[in-house]
Amino acid sequence: MKKDISIQNITIASIKRSAMDIDTWEYSKISAETENKYIDFELDKNELPIFEIKSQTKHTLITTRQILEIENNNLKSIDFESIDDVIFGDFKGTVNKPKLSIFRIIDIYGEQIDFQMETGKASIGLIKSVNTVINLKRESLHE
């Protein structure tokens, strides 16, 4: 089982290899802190942030263990071990695409949970962060 710091480092490196124009992202950012500075969220000991999307109404955080989102003081979350599928949507070629959209998580029980995502170039950061952590978690099950 990989340590949280390894998951964070591998995932952030993956994002940086694929992402373009990181400084132009409006709502998204890579979160490389090694301690919990997120007052909106209570993270477990050693759990580390990787990526966040902060809009006017929602704050979403991808960590080394889960996806969390808070809106109007309502928190929803899912741990990576409970994810069965992720649907990011396809905006390529869409005219007048929104700056924010949703991505959908389907858990192992078939339930759907929607989280916010920034469209455009920032979406690769979210996609890489979620997919990389899922793959690292699955790999560590087979070690």
JSON list of N, CA, C and O in Angstrom, two decimals, residues 9-47:
[
{"chain": "A", "resi": 9, "resn": "ASN", "atom": "N", "xyz": [2.66, 12.86, -4.62]},
{"chain": "A", "resi": 9, "resn": "ASN", "atom": "CA", "xyz": [3.76, 13.20, -5.52]},
{"chain": "A", "resi": 9, "resn": "ASN", "atom": "C", "xyz": [3.56, 12.63, -6.92]},
{"chain": "A", "resi": 9, "resn": "ASN", "atom": "O", "xyz": [3.77, 13.32, -7.93]},
{"chain": "A", "resi": 10, "resn": "ILE", "atom": "N", "xyz": [3.17, 11.37, -7.01]},
{"chain": "A", "resi": 10, "resn": "ILE", "atom": "CA", "xyz": [2.94, 10.72, -8.31]},
{"chain": "A", "resi": 10, "resn": "ILE", "atom": "C", "xyz": [1.82, 11.40, -9.06]},
{"chain": "A", "resi": 10, "resn": "ILE", "atom": "O", "xyz": [1.90, 11.68, -10.26]},
{"chain": "A", "resi": 11, "resn": "THR", "atom": "N", "xyz": [0.73, 11.71, -8.36]},
{"chain": "A", "resi": 11, "resn": "THR", "atom": "CA", "xyz": [-0.44, 12.32, -9.00]},
{"chain": "A", "resi": 11, "resn": "THR", "atom": "C", "xyz": [-0.14, 13.73, -9.48]},
{"chain": "A", "resi": 11, "resn": "THR", "atom": "O", "xyz": [-0.49, 14.10, -10.60]},
{"chain": "A", "resi": 12, "resn": "ILE", "atom": "N", "xyz": [0.52, 14.53, -8.66]},
{"chain": "A", "resi": 12, "resn": "ILE", "atom": "CA", "xyz": [0.85, 15.90, -9.06]},
{"chain": "A", "resi": 12, "resn": "ILE", "atom": "C", "xyz": [1.81, 15.89, -10.25]},
{"chain": "A", "resi": 12, "resn": "ILE", "atom": "O", "xyz": [1.66, 16.68, -11.19]},
{"chain": "A", "resi": 13, "resn": "ALA", "atom": "N", "xyz": [2.76, 14.98, -10.26]},
{"chain": "A", "resi": 13, "resn": "ALA", "atom": "CA", "xyz": [3.68, 14.86, -11.40]},
{"chain": "A", "resi": 13, "resn": "ALA", "atom": "C", "xyz": [2.89, 14.50, -12.67]},
{"chain": "A", "resi": 13, "resn": "ALA", "atom": "O", "xyz": [3.16, 15.05, -13.75]},
{"chain": "A", "resi": 14, "resn": "SER", "atom": "N", "xyz": [1.92, 13.63, -12.55]},
{"chain": "A", "resi": 14, "resn": "SER", "atom": "CA", "xyz": [1.09, 13.24, -13.68]},
{"chain": "A", "resi": 14, "resn": "SER", "atom": "C", "xyz": [0.29, 14.43, -14.21]},
{"chain": "A", "resi": 14, "resn": "SER", "atom": "O", "xyz": [0.19, 14.64, -15.43]},
{"chain": "A", "resi": 15, "resn": "ILE", "atom": "N", "xyz": [-0.27, 15.22, -13.32]},
{"chain": "A", "resi": 15, "resn": "ILE", "atom": "CA", "xyz": [-1.02, 16.42, -13.72]},
{"chain": "A", "resi": 15, "resn": "ILE", "atom": "C", "xyz": [-0.09, 17.37, -14.47]},
{"chain": "A", "resi": 15, "resn": "ILE", "atom": "O", "xyz": [-0.42, 17.86, -15.55]},
{"chain": "A", "resi": 16, "resn": "LYS", "atom": "N", "xyz": [1.07, 17.63, -13.90]},
{"chain": "A", "resi": 16, "resn": "LYS", "atom": "CA", "xyz": [1.99, 18.60, -14.49]},
{"chain": "A", "resi": 16, "resn": "LYS", "atom": "C", "xyz": [2.50, 18.15, -15.86]},
{"chain": "A", "resi": 16, "resn": "LYS", "atom": "O", "xyz": [2.76, 18.98, -16.73]},
{"chain": "A", "resi": 17, "resn": "ARG", "atom": "N", "xyz": [2.62, 16.84, -16.08]},
{"chain": "A", "resi": 17, "resn": "ARG", "atom": "CA", "xyz": [3.06, 16.33, -17.39]},
{"chain": "A", "resi": 17, "resn": "ARG", "atom": "C", "xyz": [1.99, 16.57, -18.46]},
{"chain": "A", "resi": 17, "resn": "ARG", "atom": "O", "xyz": [2.30, 16.75, -19.63]},
{"chain": "A", "resi": 18, "resn": "SER", "atom": "N", "xyz": [0.72, 16.57, -18.07]},
{"chain": "A", "resi": 18, "resn": "SER", "atom": "CA", "xyz": [-0.37, 16.63, -19.04]},
{"chain": "A", "resi": 18, "resn": "SER", "atom": "C", "xyz": [-1.03, 18.00, -19.16]},
{"chain": "A", "resi": 18, "resn": "SER", "atom": "O", "xyz": [-1.64, 18.31, -20.18]},
{"chain": "A", "resi": 19, "resn": "ALA", "atom": "N", "xyz": [-0.97, 18.80, -18.11]},
{"chain": "A", "resi": 19, "resn": "ALA", "atom": "CA", "xyz": [-1.73, 20.06, -18.07]},
{"chain": "A", "resi": 19, "resn": "ALA", "atom": "C", "xyz": [-1.04, 21.15, -18.88]},
{"chain": "A", "resi": 19, "resn": "ALA", "atom": "O", "xyz": [0.18, 21.17, -19.01]},
{"chain": "A", "resi": 20, "resn": "MET", "atom": "N", "xyz": [-1.87, 22.05, -19.38]},
{"chain": "A", "resi": 20, "resn": "MET", "atom": "CA", "xyz": [-1.37, 23.21, -20.11]},
{"chain": "A", "resi": 20, "resn": "MET", "atom": "C", "xyz": [-1.89, 24.49, -19.46]},
{"chain": "A", "resi": 20, "resn": "MET", "atom": "O", "xyz": [-3.00, 24.51, -18.94]},
{"chain": "A", "resi": 21, "resn": "ASP", "atom": "N", "xyz": [-1.09, 25.52, -19.52]},
{"chain": "A", "resi": 21, "resn": "ASP", "atom": "CA", "xyz": [-1.50, 26.85, -19.07]},
{"chain": "A", "resi": 21, "resn": "ASP", "atom": "C", "xyz": [-2.11, 26.86, -17.66]},
{"chain": "A", "resi": 21, "resn": "ASP", "atom": "O", "xyz": [-3.17, 27.44, -17.43]},
{"chain": "A", "resi": 22, "resn": "ILE", "atom": "N", "xyz": [-1.43, 26.22, -16.73]},
{"chain": "A", "resi": 22, "resn": "ILE", "atom": "CA", "xyz": [-1.93, 26.11, -15.35]},
{"chain": "A", "resi": 22, "resn": "ILE", "atom": "C", "xyz": [-2.24, 27.49, -14.76]},
{"chain": "A", "resi": 22, "resn": "ILE", "atom": "O", "xyz": [-3.22, 27.65, -14.03]},
{"chain": "A", "resi": 23, "resn": "ASP", "atom": "N", "xyz": [-1.46, 28.49, -15.11]},
{"chain": "A", "resi": 23, "resn": "ASP", "atom": "CA", "xyz": [-1.68, 29.83, -14.56]},
{"chain": "A", "resi": 23, "resn": "ASP", "atom": "C", "xyz": [-2.94, 30.50, -15.10]},
{"chain": "A", "resi": 23, "resn": "ASP", "atom": "O", "xyz": [-3.36, 31.54, -14.58]},
{"chain": "A", "resi": 24, "resn": "THR", "atom": "N", "xyz": [-3.58, 29.93, -16.10]},
{"chain": "A", "resi": 24, "resn": "THR", "atom": "CA", "xyz": [-4.82, 30.52, -16.63]},
{"chain": "A", "resi": 24, "resn": "THR", "atom": "C", "xyz": [-6.08, 29.87, -16.05]},
{"chain": "A", "resi": 24, "resn": "THR", "atom": "O", "xyz": [-7.18, 30.31, -16.33]},
{"chain": "A", "resi": 25, "resn": "TRP", "atom": "N", "xyz": [-5.91, 28.82, -15.26]},
{"chain": "A", "resi": 25, "resn": "TRP", "atom": "CA", "xyz": [-7.08, 28.18, -14.66]},
{"chain": "A", "resi": 25, "resn": "TRP", "atom": "C", "xyz": [-7.77, 29.16, -13.74]},
{"chain": "A", "resi": 25, "resn": "TRP", "atom": "O", "xyz": [-7.13, 29.84, -12.93]},
{"chain": "A", "resi": 26, "resn": "GLU", "atom": "N", "xyz": [-9.07, 29.23, -13.82]},
{"chain": "A", "resi": 26, "resn": "GLU", "atom": "CA", "xyz": [-9.82, 30.21, -13.03]},
{"chain": "A", "resi": 26, "resn": "GLU", "atom": "C", "xyz": [-10.24, 29.68, -11.66]},
{"chain": "A", "resi": 26, "resn": "GLU", "atom": "O", "xyz": [-10.15, 30.38, -10.66]},
{"chain": "A", "resi": 27, "resn": "TYR", "atom": "N", "xyz": [-10.73, 28.45, -11.61]},
{"chain": "A", "resi": 27, "resn": "TYR", "atom": "CA", "xyz": [-11.27, 27.89, -10.36]},
{"chain": "A", "resi": 27, "resn": "TYR", "atom": "C", "xyz": [-10.43, 26.75, -9.78]},
{"chain": "A", "resi": 27, "resn": "TYR", "atom": "O", "xyz": [-10.61, 26.36, -8.64]},
{"chain": "A", "resi": 28, "resn": "SER", "atom": "N", "xyz": [-9.56, 26.20, -10.59]},
{"chain": "A", "resi": 28, "resn": "SER", "atom": "CA", "xyz": [-8.82, 24.99, -10.20]},
{"chain": "A", "resi": 28, "resn": "SER", "atom": "C", "xyz": [-7.38, 25.30, -9.84]},
{"chain": "A", "resi": 28, "resn": "SER", "atom": "O", "xyz": [-6.80, 26.24, -10.37]},
{"chain": "A", "resi": 29, "resn": "LYS", "atom": "N", "xyz": [-6.81, 24.45, -8.96]},
{"chain": "A", "resi": 29, "resn": "LYS", "atom": "CA", "xyz": [-5.38, 24.56, -8.69]},
{"chain": "A", "resi": 29, "resn": "LYS", "atom": "C", "xyz": [-4.86, 23.25, -8.11]},
{"chain": "A", "resi": 29, "resn": "LYS", "atom": "O", "xyz": [-5.60, 22.49, -7.49]},
{"chain": "A", "resi": 30, "resn": "ILE", "atom": "N", "xyz": [-3.59, 23.02, -8.35]},
{"chain": "A", "resi": 30, "resn": "ILE", "atom": "CA", "xyz": [-2.89, 21.88, -7.76]},
{"chain": "A", "resi": 30, "resn": "ILE", "atom": "C", "xyz": [-2.61, 22.24, -6.31]},
{"chain": "A", "resi": 30, "resn": "ILE", "atom": "O", "xyz": [-2.18, 23.36, -6.01]},
{"chain": "A", "resi": 31, "resn": "SER", "atom": "N", "xyz": [-2.86, 21.31, -5.41]},
{"chain": "A", "resi": 31, "resn": "SER", "atom": "CA", "xyz": [-2.68, 21.56, -3.98]},
{"chain": "A", "resi": 31, "resn": "SER", "atom": "C", "xyz": [-1.58, 20.65, -3.46]},
{"chain": "A", "resi": 31, "resn": "SER", "atom": "O", "xyz": [-1.82, 19.51, -3.13]},
{"chain": "A", "resi": 32, "resn": "ALA", "atom": "N", "xyz": [-0.38, 21.20, -3.37]},
{"chain": "A", "resi": 32, "resn": "ALA", "atom": "CA", "xyz": [0.77, 20.38, -3.00]},
{"chain": "A", "resi": 32, "resn": "ALA", "atom": "C", "xyz": [1.15, 20.53, -1.53]},
{"chain": "A", "resi": 32, "resn": "ALA", "atom": "O", "xyz": [2.23, 20.12, -1.13]},
{"chain": "A", "resi": 33, "resn": "GLU", "atom": "N", "xyz": [0.27, 21.10, -0.72]},
{"chain": "A", "resi": 33, "resn": "GLU", "atom": "CA", "xyz": [0.59, 21.25, 0.70]},
{"chain": "A", "resi": 33, "resn": "GLU", "atom": "C", "xyz": [0.79, 19.89, 1.33]},
{"chain": "A", "resi": 33, "resn": "GLU", "atom": "O", "xyz": [0.21, 18.90, 0.92]},
{"chain": "A", "resi": 34, "resn": "THR", "atom": "N", "xyz": [1.61, 19.86, 2.37]},
{"chain": "A", "resi": 34, "resn": "THR", "atom": "CA", "xyz": [1.84, 18.60, 3.07]},
{"chain": "A", "resi": 34, "resn": "THR", "atom": "C", "xyz": [1.16, 18.62, 4.44]},
{"chain": "A", "resi": 34, "resn": "THR", "atom": "O", "xyz": [1.38, 17.74, 5.25]},
{"chain": "A", "resi": 35, "resn": "GLU", "atom": "N", "xyz": [0.33, 19.61, 4.66]},
{"chain": "A", "resi": 35, "resn": "GLU", "atom": "CA", "xyz": [-0.47, 19.62, 5.89]},
{"chain": "A", "resi": 35, "resn": "GLU", "atom": "C", "xyz": [-1.86, 20.16, 5.54]},
{"chain": "A", "resi": 35, "resn": "GLU", "atom": "O", "xyz": [-2.05, 20.79, 4.50]},
{"chain": "A", "resi": 36, "resn": "ASN", "atom": "N", "xyz": [-2.82, 19.90, 6.39]},
{"chain": "A", "resi": 36, "resn": "ASN", "atom": "CA", "xyz": [-4.20, 20.28, 6.10]},
{"chain": "A", "resi": 36, "resn": "ASN", "atom": "C", "xyz": [-4.43, 21.76, 6.41]},
{"chain": "A", "resi": 36, "resn": "ASN", "atom": "O", "xyz": [-4.51, 22.16, 7.55]},
{"chain": "A", "resi": 37, "resn": "LYS", "atom": "N", "xyz": [-4.56, 22.54, 5.34]},
{"chain": "A", "resi": 37, "resn": "LYS", "atom": "CA", "xyz": [-4.88, 23.96, 5.50]},
{"chain": "A", "resi": 37, "resn": "LYS", "atom": "C", "xyz": [-6.31, 24.23, 5.04]},
{"chain": "A", "resi": 37, "resn": "LYS", "atom": "O", "xyz": [-6.67, 25.35, 4.74]},
{"chain": "A", "resi": 38, "resn": "TYR", "atom": "N", "xyz": [-7.10, 23.19, 4.96]},
{"chain": "A", "resi": 38, "resn": "TYR", "atom": "CA", "xyz": [-8.45, 23.31, 4.42]},
{"chain": "A", "resi": 38, "resn": "TYR", "atom": "C", "xyz": [-9.47, 23.31, 5.55]},
{"chain": "A", "resi": 38, "resn": "TYR", "atom": "O", "xyz": [-9.88, 22.26, 6.03]},
{"chain": "A", "resi": 39, "resn": "ILE", "atom": "N", "xyz": [-9.86, 24.51, 5.96]},
{"chain": "A", "resi": 39, "resn": "ILE", "atom": "CA", "xyz": [-10.79, 24.61, 7.08]},
{"chain": "A", "resi": 39, "resn": "ILE", "atom": "C", "xyz": [-12.18, 24.07, 6.73]},
{"chain": "A", "resi": 39, "resn": "ILE", "atom": "O", "xyz": [-12.93, 23.69, 7.61]},
{"chain": "A", "resi": 40, "resn": "ASP", "atom": "N", "xyz": [-12.50, 24.02, 5.43]},
{"chain": "A", "resi": 40, "resn": "ASP", "atom": "CA", "xyz": [-13.80, 23.48, 5.02]},
{"chain": "A", "resi": 40, "resn": "ASP", "atom": "C", "xyz": [-13.89, 21.97, 5.23]},
{"chain": "A", "resi": 40, "resn": "ASP", "atom": "O", "xyz": [-14.97, 21.41, 5.29]},
{"chain": "A", "resi": 41, "resn": "PHE", "atom": "N", "xyz": [-12.74, 21.31, 5.29]},
{"chain": "A", "resi": 41, "resn": "PHE", "atom": "CA", "xyz": [-12.73, 19.85, 5.31]},
{"chain": "A", "resi": 41, "resn": "PHE", "atom": "C", "xyz": [-11.90, 19.32, 6.47]},
{"chain": "A", "resi": 41, "resn": "PHE", "atom": "O", "xyz": [-10.90, 19.89, 6.84]},
{"chain": "A", "resi": 42, "resn": "GLU", "atom": "N", "xyz": [-12.34, 18.20, 7.02]},
{"chain": "A", "resi": 42, "resn": "GLU", "atom": "CA", "xyz": [-11.57, 17.50, 8.03]},
{"chain": "A", "resi": 42, "resn": "GLU", "atom": "C", "xyz": [-10.92, 16.30, 7.38]},
{"chain": "A", "resi": 42, "resn": "GLU", "atom": "O", "xyz": [-11.60, 15.34, 7.01]},
{"chain": "A", "resi": 43, "resn": "LEU", "atom": "N", "xyz": [-9.62, 16.35, 7.22]},
{"chain": "A", "resi": 43, "resn": "LEU", "atom": "CA", "xyz": [-8.90, 15.24, 6.60]},
{"chain": "A", "resi": 43, "resn": "LEU", "atom": "C", "xyz": [-8.35, 14.32, 7.67]},
{"chain": "A", "resi": 43, "resn": "LEU", "atom": "O", "xyz": [-8.05, 14.74, 8.78]},
{"chain": "A", "resi": 44, "resn": "ASP", "atom": "N", "xyz": [-8.21, 13.05, 7.31]},
{"chain": "A", "resi": 44, "resn": "ASP", "atom": "CA", "xyz": [-7.62, 12.08, 8.22]},
{"chain": "A", "resi": 44, "resn": "ASP", "atom": "C", "xyz": [-6.14, 12.37, 8.40]},
{"chain": "A", "resi": 44, "resn": "ASP", "atom": "O", "xyz": [-5.51, 13.04, 7.57]},
{"chain": "A", "resi": 45, "resn": "LYS", "atom": "N", "xyz": [-5.59, 11.82, 9.46]},
{"chain": "A", "resi": 45, "resn": "LYS", "atom": "CA", "xyz": [-4.15, 11.96, 9.70]},
{"chain": "A", "resi": 45, "resn": "LYS", "atom": "C", "xyz": [-3.41, 11.38, 8.49]},
{"chain": "A", "resi": 45, "resn": "LYS", "atom": "O", "xyz": [-3.74, 10.30, 8.01]},
{"chain": "A", "resi": 46, "resn": "ASN", "atom": "N", "xyz": [-2.43, 12.10, 8.01]},
{"chain": "A", "resi": 46, "resn": "ASN", "atom": "CA", "xyz": [-1.59, 11.74, 6.86]},
{"chain": "A", "resi": 46, "resn": "ASN", "atom": "C", "xyz": [-2.28, 11.87, 5.50]},
{"chain": "A", "resi": 46, "resn": "ASN", "atom": "O", "xyz": [-1.64, 11.71, 4.47]},
{"chain": "A", "resi": 47, "resn": "GLU", "atom": "N", "xyz": [-3.59, 12.13, 5.45]},
{"chain": "A", "resi": 47, "resn": "GLU", "atom": "CA", "xyz": [-4.29, 12.36, 4.18]},
{"chain": "A", "resi": 47, "resn": "GLU", "atom": "C", "xyz": [-3.83, 13.71, 3.62]},
{"chain": "A", "resi": 47, "resn": "GLU", "atom": "O", "xyz": [-3.75, 14.69, 4.34]}
]
